[in-house]
Short mmCIF file of C-alpha atoms in Angstrom, two decimals:
data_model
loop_
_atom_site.label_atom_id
_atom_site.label_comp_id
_atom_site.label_asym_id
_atom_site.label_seq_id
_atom_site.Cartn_x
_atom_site.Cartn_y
_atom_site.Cartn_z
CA UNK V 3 122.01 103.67 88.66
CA UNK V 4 119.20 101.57 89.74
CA UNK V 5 118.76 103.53 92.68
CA UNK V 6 117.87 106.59 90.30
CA UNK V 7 115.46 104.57 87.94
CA UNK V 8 113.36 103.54 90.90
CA UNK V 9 113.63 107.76 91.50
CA UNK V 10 112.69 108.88 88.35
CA UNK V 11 110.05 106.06 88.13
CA UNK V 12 108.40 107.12 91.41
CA UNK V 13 108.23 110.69 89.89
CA UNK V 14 106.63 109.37 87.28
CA UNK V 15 104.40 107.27 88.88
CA UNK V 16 103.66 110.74 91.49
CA UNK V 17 103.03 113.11 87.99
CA UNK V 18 100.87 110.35 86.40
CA UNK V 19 98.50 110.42 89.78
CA UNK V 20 98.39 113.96 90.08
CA UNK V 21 96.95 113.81 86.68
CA UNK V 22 94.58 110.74 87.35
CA UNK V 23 93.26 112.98 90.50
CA UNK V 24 92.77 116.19 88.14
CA UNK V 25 90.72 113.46 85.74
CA UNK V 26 88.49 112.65 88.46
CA UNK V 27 88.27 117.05 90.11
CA UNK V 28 86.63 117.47 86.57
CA UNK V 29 84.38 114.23 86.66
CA UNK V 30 83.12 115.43 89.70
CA UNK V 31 82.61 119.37 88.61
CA UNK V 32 80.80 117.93 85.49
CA UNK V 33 78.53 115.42 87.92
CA UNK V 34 77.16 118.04 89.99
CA UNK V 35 75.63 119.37 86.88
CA UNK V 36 74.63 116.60 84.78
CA UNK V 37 74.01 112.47 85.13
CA UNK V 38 77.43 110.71 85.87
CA UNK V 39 76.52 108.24 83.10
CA UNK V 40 75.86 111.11 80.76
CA UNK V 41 79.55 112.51 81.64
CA UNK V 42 81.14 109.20 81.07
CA UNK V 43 79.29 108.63 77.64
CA UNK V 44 80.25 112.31 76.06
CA UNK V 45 83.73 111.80 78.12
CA UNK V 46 84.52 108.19 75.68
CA UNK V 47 82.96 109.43 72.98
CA UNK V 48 85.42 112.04 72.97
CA UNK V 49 88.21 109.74 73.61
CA UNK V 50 87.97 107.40 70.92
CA UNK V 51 89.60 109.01 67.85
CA UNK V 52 92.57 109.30 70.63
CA UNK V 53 92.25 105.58 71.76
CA UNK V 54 91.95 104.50 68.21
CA UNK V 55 95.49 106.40 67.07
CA UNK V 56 96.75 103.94 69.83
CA UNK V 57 95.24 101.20 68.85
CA UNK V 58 95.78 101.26 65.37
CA UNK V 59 99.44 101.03 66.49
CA UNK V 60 98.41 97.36 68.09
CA UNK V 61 101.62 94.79 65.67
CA UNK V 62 99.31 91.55 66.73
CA UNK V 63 97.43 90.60 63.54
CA UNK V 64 94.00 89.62 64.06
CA UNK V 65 90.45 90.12 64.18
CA UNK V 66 87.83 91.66 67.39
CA UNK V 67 86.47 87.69 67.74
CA UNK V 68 87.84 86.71 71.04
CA UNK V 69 90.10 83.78 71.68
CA UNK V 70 88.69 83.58 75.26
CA UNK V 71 84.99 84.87 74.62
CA UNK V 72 83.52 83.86 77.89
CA UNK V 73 86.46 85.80 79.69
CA UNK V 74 86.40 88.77 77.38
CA UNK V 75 82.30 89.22 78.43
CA UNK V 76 83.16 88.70 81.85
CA UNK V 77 86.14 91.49 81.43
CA UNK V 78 84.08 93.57 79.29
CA UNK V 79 81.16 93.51 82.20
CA UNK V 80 83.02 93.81 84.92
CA UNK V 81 85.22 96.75 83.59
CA UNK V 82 81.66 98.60 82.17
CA UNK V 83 80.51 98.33 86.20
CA UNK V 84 84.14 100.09 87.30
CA UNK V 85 83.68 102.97 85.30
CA UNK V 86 80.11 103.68 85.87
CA UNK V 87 80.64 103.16 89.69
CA UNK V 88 84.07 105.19 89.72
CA UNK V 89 82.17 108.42 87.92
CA UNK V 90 78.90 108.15 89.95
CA UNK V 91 81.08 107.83 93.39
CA UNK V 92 82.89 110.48 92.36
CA UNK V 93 79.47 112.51 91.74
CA UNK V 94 78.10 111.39 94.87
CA UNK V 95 81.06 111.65 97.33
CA UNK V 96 83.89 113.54 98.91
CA UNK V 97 87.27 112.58 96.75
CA UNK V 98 89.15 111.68 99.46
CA UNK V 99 86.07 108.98 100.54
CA UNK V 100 86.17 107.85 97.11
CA UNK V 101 89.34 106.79 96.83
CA UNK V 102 89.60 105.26 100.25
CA UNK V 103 87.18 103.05 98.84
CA UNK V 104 88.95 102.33 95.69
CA UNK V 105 92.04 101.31 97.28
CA UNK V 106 90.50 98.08 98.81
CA UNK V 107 90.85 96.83 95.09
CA UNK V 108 94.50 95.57 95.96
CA UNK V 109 92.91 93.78 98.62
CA UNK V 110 90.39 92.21 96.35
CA UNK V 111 92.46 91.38 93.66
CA UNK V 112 94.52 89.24 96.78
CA UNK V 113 91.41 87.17 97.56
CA UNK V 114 90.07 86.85 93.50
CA UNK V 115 93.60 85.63 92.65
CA UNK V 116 93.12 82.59 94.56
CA UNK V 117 90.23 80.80 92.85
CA UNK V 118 91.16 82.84 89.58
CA UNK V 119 94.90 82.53 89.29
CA UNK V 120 95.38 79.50 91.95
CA UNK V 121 97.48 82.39 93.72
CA UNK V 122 98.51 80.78 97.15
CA UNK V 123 98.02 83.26 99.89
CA UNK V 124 100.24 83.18 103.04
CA UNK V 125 99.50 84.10 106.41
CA UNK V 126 100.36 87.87 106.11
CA UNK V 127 98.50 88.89 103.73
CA UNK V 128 95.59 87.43 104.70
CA UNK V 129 95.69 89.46 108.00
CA UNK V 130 96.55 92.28 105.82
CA UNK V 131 93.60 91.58 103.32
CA UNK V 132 91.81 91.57 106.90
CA UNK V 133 92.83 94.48 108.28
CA UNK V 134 92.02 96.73 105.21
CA UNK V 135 88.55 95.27 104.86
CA UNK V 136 88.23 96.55 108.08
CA UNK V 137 89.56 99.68 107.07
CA UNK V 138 86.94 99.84 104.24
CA UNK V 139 84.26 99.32 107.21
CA UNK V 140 85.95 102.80 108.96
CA UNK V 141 85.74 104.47 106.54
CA UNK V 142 81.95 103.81 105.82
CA UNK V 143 81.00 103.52 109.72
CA UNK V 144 77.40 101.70 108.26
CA UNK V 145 75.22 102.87 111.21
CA UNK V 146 77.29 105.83 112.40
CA UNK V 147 76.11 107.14 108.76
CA UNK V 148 73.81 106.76 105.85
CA UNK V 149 75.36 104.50 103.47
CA UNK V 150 73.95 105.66 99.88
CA UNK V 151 74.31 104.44 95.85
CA UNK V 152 77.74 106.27 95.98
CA UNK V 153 79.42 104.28 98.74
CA UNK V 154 77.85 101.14 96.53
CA UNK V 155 79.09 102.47 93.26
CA UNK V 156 82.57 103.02 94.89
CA UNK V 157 82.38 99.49 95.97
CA UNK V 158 80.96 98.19 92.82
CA UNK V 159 84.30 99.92 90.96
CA UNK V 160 86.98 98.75 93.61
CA UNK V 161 85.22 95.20 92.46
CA UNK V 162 84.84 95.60 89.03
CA UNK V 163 88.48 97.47 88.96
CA UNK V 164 90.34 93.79 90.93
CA UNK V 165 88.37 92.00 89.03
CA UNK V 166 89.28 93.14 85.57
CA UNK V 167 92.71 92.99 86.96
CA UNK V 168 92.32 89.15 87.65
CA UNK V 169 90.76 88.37 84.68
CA UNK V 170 93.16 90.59 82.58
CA UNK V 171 96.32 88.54 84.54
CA UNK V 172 94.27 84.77 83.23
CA UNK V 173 94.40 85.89 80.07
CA UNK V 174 98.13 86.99 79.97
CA UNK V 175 99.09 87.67 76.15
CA UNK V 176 96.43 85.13 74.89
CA UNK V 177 94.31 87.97 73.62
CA UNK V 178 95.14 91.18 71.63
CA UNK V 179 95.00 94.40 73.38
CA UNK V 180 92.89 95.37 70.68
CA UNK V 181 89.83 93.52 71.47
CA UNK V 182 90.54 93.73 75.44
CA UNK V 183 90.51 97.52 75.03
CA UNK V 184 87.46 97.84 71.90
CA UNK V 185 84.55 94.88 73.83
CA UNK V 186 84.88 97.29 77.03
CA UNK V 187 84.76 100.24 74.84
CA UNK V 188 81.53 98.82 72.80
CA UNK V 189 79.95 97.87 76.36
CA UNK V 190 80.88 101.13 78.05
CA UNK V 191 78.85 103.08 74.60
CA UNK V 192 75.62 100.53 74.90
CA UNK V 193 75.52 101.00 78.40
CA UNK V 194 75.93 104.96 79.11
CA UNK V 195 74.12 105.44 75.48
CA UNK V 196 71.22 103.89 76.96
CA UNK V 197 71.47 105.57 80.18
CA UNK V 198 70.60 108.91 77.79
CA UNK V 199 67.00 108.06 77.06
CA UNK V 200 66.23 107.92 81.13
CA UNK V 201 68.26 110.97 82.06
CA UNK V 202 69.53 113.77 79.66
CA UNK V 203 70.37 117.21 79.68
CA UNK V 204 72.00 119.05 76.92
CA UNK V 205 75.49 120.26 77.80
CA UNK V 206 76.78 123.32 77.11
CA UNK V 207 79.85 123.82 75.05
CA UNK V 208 82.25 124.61 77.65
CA UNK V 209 81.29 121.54 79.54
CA UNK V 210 81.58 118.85 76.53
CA UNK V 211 85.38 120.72 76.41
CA UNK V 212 85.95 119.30 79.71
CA UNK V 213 84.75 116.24 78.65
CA UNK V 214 87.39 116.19 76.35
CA UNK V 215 89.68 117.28 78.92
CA UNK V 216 89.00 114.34 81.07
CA UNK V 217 89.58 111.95 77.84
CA UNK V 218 93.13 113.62 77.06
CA UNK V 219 94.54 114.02 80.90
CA UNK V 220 93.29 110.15 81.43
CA UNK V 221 95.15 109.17 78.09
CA UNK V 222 98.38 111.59 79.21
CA UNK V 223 98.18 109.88 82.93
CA UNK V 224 98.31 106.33 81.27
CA UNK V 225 101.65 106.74 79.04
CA UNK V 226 102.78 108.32 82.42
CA UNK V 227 102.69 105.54 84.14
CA UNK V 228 104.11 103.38 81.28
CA UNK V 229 107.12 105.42 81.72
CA UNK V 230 106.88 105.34 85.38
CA UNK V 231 106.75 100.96 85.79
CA UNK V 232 109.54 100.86 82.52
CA UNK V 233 112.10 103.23 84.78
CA UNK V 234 111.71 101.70 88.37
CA UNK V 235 110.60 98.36 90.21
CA UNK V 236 107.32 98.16 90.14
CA UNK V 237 107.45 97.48 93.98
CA UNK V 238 108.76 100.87 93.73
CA UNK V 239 105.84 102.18 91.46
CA UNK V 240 103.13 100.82 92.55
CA UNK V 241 102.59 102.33 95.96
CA UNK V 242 102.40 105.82 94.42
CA UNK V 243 99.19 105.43 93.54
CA UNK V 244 98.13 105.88 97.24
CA UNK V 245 99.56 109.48 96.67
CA UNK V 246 95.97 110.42 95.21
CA UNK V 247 95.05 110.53 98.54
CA UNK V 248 96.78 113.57 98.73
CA UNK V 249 95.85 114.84 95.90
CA UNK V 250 92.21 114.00 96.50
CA UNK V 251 92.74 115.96 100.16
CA UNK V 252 93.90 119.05 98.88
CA UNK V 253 91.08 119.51 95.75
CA UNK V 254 88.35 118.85 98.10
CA UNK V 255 89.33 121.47 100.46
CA UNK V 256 90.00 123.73 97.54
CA UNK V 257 86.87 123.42 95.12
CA UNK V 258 84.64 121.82 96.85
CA UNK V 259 84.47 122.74 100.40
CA UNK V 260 85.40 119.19 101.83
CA UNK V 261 87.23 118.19 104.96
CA UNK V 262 88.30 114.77 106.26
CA UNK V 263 86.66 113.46 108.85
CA UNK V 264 89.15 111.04 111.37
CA UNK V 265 87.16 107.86 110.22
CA UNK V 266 88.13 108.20 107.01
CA UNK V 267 91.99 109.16 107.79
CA UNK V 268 91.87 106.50 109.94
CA UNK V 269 90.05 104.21 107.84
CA UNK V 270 92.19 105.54 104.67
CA UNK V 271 95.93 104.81 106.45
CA UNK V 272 94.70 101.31 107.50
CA UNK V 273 93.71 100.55 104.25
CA UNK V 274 96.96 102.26 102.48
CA UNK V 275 99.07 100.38 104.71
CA UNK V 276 97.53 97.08 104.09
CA UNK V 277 98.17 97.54 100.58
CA UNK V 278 101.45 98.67 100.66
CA UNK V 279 102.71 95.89 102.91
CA UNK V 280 100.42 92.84 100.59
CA UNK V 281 102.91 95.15 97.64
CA UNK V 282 106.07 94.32 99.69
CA UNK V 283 105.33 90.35 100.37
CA UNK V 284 105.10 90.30 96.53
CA UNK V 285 108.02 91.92 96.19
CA UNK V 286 109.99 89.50 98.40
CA UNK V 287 108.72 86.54 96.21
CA UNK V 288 108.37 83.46 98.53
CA UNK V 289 104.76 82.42 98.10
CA UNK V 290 103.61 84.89 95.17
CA UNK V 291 103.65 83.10 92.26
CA UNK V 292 102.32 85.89 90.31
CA UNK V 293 102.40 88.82 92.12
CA UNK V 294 98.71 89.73 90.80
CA UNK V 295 98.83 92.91 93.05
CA UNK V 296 101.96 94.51 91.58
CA UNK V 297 101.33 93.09 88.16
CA UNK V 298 97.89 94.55 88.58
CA UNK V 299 98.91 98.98 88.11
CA UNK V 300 95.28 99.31 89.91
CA UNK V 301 93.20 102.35 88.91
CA UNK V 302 89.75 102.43 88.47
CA UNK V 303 89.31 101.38 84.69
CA UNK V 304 87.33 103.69 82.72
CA UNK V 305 87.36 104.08 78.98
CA UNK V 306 88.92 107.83 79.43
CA UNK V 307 91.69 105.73 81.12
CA UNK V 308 92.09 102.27 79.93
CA UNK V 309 94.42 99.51 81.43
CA UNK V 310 97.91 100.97 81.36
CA UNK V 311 98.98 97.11 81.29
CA UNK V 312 97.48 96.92 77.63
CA UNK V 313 98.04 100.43 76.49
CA UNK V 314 101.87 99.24 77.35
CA UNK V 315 101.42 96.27 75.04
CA UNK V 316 100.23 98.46 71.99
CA UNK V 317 102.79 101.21 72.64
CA UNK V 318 106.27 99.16 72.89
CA UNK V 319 109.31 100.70 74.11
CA UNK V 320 111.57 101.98 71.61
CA UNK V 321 114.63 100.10 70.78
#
């Protein structure tokens, strides 16, 4: 029986990806056209009457002053930097390079958890948080090629993504979801909203549909993955999210022209297996007090597609 939860949540987990890769095809159709930060503004603003059915679900009684304000700016900043830098990499970059880049944020969220969470880090994974940094450095060869504002925005998000992570793990259940998902949201408008006044161009109707489209699939992927992490182990789950490398492969080719290059296979499998195997020594327990890295359900946080972690604490499972 077990054996076919951790099945069916791996499926899950595989759909929910699939989705979260389709999310980013269309953020990166829209950026060719128009200023990344001018997709991600009309791309919230279109998914808040969704997120706010959800949150209006949220049981804990309350108010939007935070319990933890310091940590709640420093969540709400560091999670407005992920999804800027995840939409402009995506603009800027091949897919599959993109996400190569975003999965060092397992590896990040190893080293932050130490001074954050006073995570003690063994041996192993430190030579696996080693070996996928150096992975990260394959992948963007500085020297062998330019290095331009999309490789730093994809490194800004893999940053910003562990370290909302972290910061959301401190916190545990000391703050509502509610004002963990709304100070992000408020940030995220101020920021892109500004953006505007440097660089607009009106959009046609079509294109603010797909705008839309990127707020429902991110929203759809989300309670995916809630499903997927309540069937199976989340040692199970977790690793599926590499699977967008796959996903990210096979769209490139197909809309937009793009072919891996060996660095970044190479650089890509070092990194993926450095992940999977810091995934696994959490698993085992031993050292890993709090498994930040599984507890983390890493994705590059945008308001399109919030924290599945607090979307799961708004949306409870039925009886």
């Amino acid at each position: 029986m077990e054996g076919a939860s951790n099945v069916r949540g791996a499926a899950l987990a595989l759909l929910a990806m699939g989705l979260y890769a389709t999310h980013d095809v269309v953020i990166k159709t829209l950026g060719t056209q128009y200023p990344a930060l001018q997709v991600l503004f009309f791309s919230s603003l279109l998914s808040f009457p969704l997120v706010m059915v959800i949150i209006m679900r949220d049981p804990t009684p309350g108010t939007l002053r935070p319990a933890n304000p310091g940590w709640v700016a420093a969540r709400t900043v560091v999670g407005v930097i992920a999804g800027m830098g995840s939409f402009f990499a995506f603009s800027q970059l091949p897919l599959a390079q993109v996400y190569a880049i975003l999965f060092a944020a397992p590896l990040l969220v190893t080293i932050l958890s130490i001074p954050i969470l006073g995570e003690r880090v063994g041996m192993h994974r430190w030579l696996a948080v080693v070996a996928g940094l150096a992975g990260v450095l394959i992948v963007l060869r500085p020297g062998a090629q330019p290095l331009g504002l999309g490789h730093a925005a994809a490194l800004a998000a893999a940053m910003g993504s562990a370290m909302t992570a972290v910061i959301l793990r401190k916190l545990g259940r000391s703050e509502r979801p509610l004002v963990l998902l709304m100070w992000p949201m408020l940030g995220n408008f101020l920021a892109t909203g500004a953006s505007l006044a440097i660089e607009y161009r009106p959009m046609a109707l079509p294109h603010l549909a797909l705008a839309g489209v990127i707020a429902c699939l991110g929203l759809i992927a989300g309670f995916l993955l809630i499903l997927a992490y309540r069937a199976g182990e989340a040692a199970i789950v977790a690793p599926m999210q590499y699977s967008q490398i796959l996903w990210a492969t096979a769209y490139g080719w197909i809309f937009f022209d793009e072919v891996l290059d060996l660095p970044t296979v190479l650089g890509a499998t070092v990194i993926i297996g450095s992940g999977i195997y810091i995934v696994w020594r959490e698993g085992r327990g031993g050292n890993s007090a709090n498994r930040p890295v599984i507890a983390s359900r890493i994705r590059a946080e945008t308001v399109t597609a919030p924290r599945t972690s607090l979307l799961q604490r708004i949306w409870p499972p039925r009886p």
